[in-house]
Short mmCIF file of C-alpha atoms in Angstrom, two decimals:
data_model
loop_
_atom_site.label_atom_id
_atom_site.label_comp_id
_atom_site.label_asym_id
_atom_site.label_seq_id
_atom_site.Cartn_x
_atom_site.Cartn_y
_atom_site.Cartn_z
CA UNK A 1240 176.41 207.67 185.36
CA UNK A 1241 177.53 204.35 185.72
CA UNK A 1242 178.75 203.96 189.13
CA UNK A 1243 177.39 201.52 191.47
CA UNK A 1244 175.64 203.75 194.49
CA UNK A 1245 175.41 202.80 197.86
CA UNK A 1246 173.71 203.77 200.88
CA UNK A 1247 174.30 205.37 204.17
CA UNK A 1248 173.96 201.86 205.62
CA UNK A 1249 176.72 200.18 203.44
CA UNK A 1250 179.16 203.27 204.11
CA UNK A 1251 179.03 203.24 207.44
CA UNK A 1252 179.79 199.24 207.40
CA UNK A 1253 182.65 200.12 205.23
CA UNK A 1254 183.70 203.28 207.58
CA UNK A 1255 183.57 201.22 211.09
CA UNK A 1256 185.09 198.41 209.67
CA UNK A 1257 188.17 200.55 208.65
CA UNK A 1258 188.20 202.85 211.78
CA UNK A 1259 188.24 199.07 213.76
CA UNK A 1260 191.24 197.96 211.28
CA UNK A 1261 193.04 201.16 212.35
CA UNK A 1262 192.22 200.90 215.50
CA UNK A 1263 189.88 203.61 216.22
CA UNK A 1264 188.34 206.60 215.57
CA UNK A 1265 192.03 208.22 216.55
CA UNK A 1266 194.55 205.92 214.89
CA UNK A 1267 192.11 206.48 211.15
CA UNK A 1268 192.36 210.17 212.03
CA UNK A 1269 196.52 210.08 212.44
CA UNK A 1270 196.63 207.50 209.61
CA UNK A 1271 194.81 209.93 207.21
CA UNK A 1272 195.48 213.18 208.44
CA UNK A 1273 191.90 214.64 209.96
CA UNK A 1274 191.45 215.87 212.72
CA UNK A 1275 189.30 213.26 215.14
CA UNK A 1276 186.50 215.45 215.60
CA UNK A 1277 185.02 214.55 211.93
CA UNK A 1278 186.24 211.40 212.21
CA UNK A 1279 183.96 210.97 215.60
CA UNK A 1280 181.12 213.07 214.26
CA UNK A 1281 180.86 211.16 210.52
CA UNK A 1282 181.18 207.93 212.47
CA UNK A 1283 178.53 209.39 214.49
CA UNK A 1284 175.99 210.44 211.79
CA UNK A 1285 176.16 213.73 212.83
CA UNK A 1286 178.00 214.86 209.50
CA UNK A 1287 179.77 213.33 206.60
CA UNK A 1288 182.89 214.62 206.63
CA UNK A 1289 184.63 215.00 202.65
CA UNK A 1290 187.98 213.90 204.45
CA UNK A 1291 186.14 210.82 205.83
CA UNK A 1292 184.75 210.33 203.08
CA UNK A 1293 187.92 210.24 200.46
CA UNK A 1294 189.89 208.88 203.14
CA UNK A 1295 187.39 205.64 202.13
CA UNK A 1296 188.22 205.81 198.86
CA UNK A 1297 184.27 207.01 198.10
CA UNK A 1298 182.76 209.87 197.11
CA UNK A 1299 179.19 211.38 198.38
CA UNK A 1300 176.69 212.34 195.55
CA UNK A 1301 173.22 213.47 196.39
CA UNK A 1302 170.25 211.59 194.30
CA UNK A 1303 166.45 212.39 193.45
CA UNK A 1304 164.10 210.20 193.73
CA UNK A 1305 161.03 209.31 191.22
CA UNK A 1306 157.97 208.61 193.32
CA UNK A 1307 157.05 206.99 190.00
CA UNK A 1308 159.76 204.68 190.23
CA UNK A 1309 161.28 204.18 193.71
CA UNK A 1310 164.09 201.82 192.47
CA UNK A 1311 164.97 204.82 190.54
CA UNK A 1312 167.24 207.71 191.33
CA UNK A 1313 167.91 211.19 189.23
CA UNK A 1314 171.36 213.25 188.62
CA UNK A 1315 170.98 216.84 189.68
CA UNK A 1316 171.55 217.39 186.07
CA UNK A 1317 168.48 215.26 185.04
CA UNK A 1318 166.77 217.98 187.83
CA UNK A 1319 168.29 220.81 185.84
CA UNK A 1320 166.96 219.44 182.91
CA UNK A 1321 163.66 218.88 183.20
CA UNK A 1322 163.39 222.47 185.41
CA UNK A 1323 165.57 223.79 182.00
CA UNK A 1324 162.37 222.27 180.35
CA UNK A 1325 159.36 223.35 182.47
CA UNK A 1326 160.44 227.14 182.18
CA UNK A 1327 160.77 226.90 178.44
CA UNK A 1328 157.27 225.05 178.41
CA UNK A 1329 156.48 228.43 180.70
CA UNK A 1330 157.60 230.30 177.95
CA UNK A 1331 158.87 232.94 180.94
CA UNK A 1332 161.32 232.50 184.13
CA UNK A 1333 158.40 234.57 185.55
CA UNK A 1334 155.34 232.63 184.50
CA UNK A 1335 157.31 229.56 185.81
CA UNK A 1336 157.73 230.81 189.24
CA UNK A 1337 154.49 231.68 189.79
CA UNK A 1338 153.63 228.39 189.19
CA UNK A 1339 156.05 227.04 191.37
CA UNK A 1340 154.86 230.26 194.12
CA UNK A 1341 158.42 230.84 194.48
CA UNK A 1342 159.96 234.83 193.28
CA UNK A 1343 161.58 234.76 189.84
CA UNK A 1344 164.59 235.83 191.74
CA UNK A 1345 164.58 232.68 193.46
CA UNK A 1346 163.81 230.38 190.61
CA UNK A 1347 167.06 231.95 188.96
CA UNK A 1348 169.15 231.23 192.10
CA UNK A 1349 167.93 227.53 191.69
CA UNK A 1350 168.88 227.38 187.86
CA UNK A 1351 172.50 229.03 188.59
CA UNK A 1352 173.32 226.56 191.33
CA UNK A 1353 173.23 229.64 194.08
CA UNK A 1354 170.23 227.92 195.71
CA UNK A 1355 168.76 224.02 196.14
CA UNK A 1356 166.33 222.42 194.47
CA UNK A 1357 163.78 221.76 197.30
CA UNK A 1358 161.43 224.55 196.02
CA UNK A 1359 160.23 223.05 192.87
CA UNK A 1360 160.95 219.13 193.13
CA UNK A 1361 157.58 217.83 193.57
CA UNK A 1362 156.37 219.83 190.97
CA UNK A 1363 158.70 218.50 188.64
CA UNK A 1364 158.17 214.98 190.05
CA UNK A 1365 160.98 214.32 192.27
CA UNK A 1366 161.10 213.14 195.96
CA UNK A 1367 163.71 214.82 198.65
CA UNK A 1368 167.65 214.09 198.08
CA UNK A 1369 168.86 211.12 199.49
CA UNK A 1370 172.49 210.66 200.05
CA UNK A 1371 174.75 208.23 197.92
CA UNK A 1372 178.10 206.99 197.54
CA UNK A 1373 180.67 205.77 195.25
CA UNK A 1374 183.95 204.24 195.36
CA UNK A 1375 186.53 206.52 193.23
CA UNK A 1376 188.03 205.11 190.21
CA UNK A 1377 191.56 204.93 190.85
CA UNK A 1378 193.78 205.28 187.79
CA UNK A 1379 196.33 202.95 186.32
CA UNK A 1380 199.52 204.78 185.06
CA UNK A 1381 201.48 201.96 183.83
#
């Protein structure tokens, strides 16, 4: 992905500066249709609200990262990937799990998205998500 990613600090520059411009955590609610609550509670870092959020112009991705590299972040797909990879290297979905001391149940809920990945991260030599934004492309029809 090509995007540039910023963090939590740089949003939240770029959300109180446009909740000032509006002129508060009310007028950028009325201006972009939420209601103030998540307006108050994203501003708050008590949530990141998806309306707050677009209403930005940025969208929130969650990143891994590689205690091997710290600059370095991984896609949940790179996750899915290498997990993809460990369970064929298993040669069983069961064999894996034990290995990870999760149920095979469980390990299948992680690999169809039902559950997160927090169960078998270190393992596969990943740190905890951090949280990331992006500013949306915005498209040019003309």
């Amino acid at each position: 992905m090509s995007e540039k990613l910023m963090d939590c600090t740089r949003f939240c520059g770029i959300m109180n500066r446009a909740i000032r411009v509006a002129g508060g955590a009310a007028a950028f609610a009325r201006q972009h249709n939420i209601p103030v609550q998540s307006v108050r509670d994203t501003q708050n870092l008590r949530g990141f609200s998806s309306d707050v959020v677009a209403a930005l112009g940025l969208v929130q991705v969650l990143r891994y990262p590689l205690p091997s590299d710290p600059g370095k972040l991984a896609t949940p797909q790179d996750v899915q990937e290498k997990l993809n990879n460990f369970i064929r290297g298993c040669k069983s979905q069961r064999s894996a799990a034990q290995v990870f001391g999760i149920h095979e149940s469980h390990l299948s809920n992680i690999q169809n998205g039902l559950r997160g990945f927090a169960p078998v991260l270190s393992m596969l030599g990943f740190g905890l998500p951090v949280r990331r934004f992006y500013a949306k492309k915005v498209e040019n029809h003309g």
